[in-house]
C-alpha angles and dihedrals in degrees: 000000000000118000096194134017089232140359112253119237114258090251093052090048093050091049090050089050090055091049090051091052088060091045091050092048091052094046113015112224093227089062091049091050094048090050089050091055104258112158139187114279096029125133110231135194115201099197108202092008096181113187090350107249092138094038092055093045090049091051090055093045097048089045126206094313091057129071135218125201110200108197125186140148094220117087091212090058091056093045091050093048092049092046095047094043090053092047090051094044093242110156098170097075118100111190117209118195110204147057102278141058090213092125090062114089122244116273093002101118124080098188133028124194115207101174124164094338109089094082090059098052117105092199111032093170092061092048093048091049090052091049090049089051094055097040120095113240090260094038126132128235108199112191137174133158126184089208093060132056114240094252092050092048092050091048093051091051099042099041088075088067090229098101136044123210118246098186096234 
């Protein structure tokens, strides 16, 4: 399963990371995650974690008893997540460099983040099947994508028949 249609250049990735710093300053990720229903103790998959703003916030929110898998195809993403997690003393983040969540056991994740990545996936059905595989039966898929309108994003996710909209 491919996570992205192409790997960004290092320059493009660094520019995106700067853009995300501004986004995170305007709307702190921890607030977004609380509003989406993330709780202490959860196991989280940040699919397409990028520079890790949401992964790091999730690690703080789920606390030491929780776990965060930060998955991305770009090597800089993984390096940034590892570096920032170490700086912040977060030991519950597990970076995964690659295109698949296959190392994550079935039905072991309570919460999946799919933020600003869906538009870049060449095979959304495969990715959504993989996310469905790792989610617990009562798990939450929280998705947003600035390239897609909310109705279009919801349609792409629900047309697989694997997910139901909650309206949050």
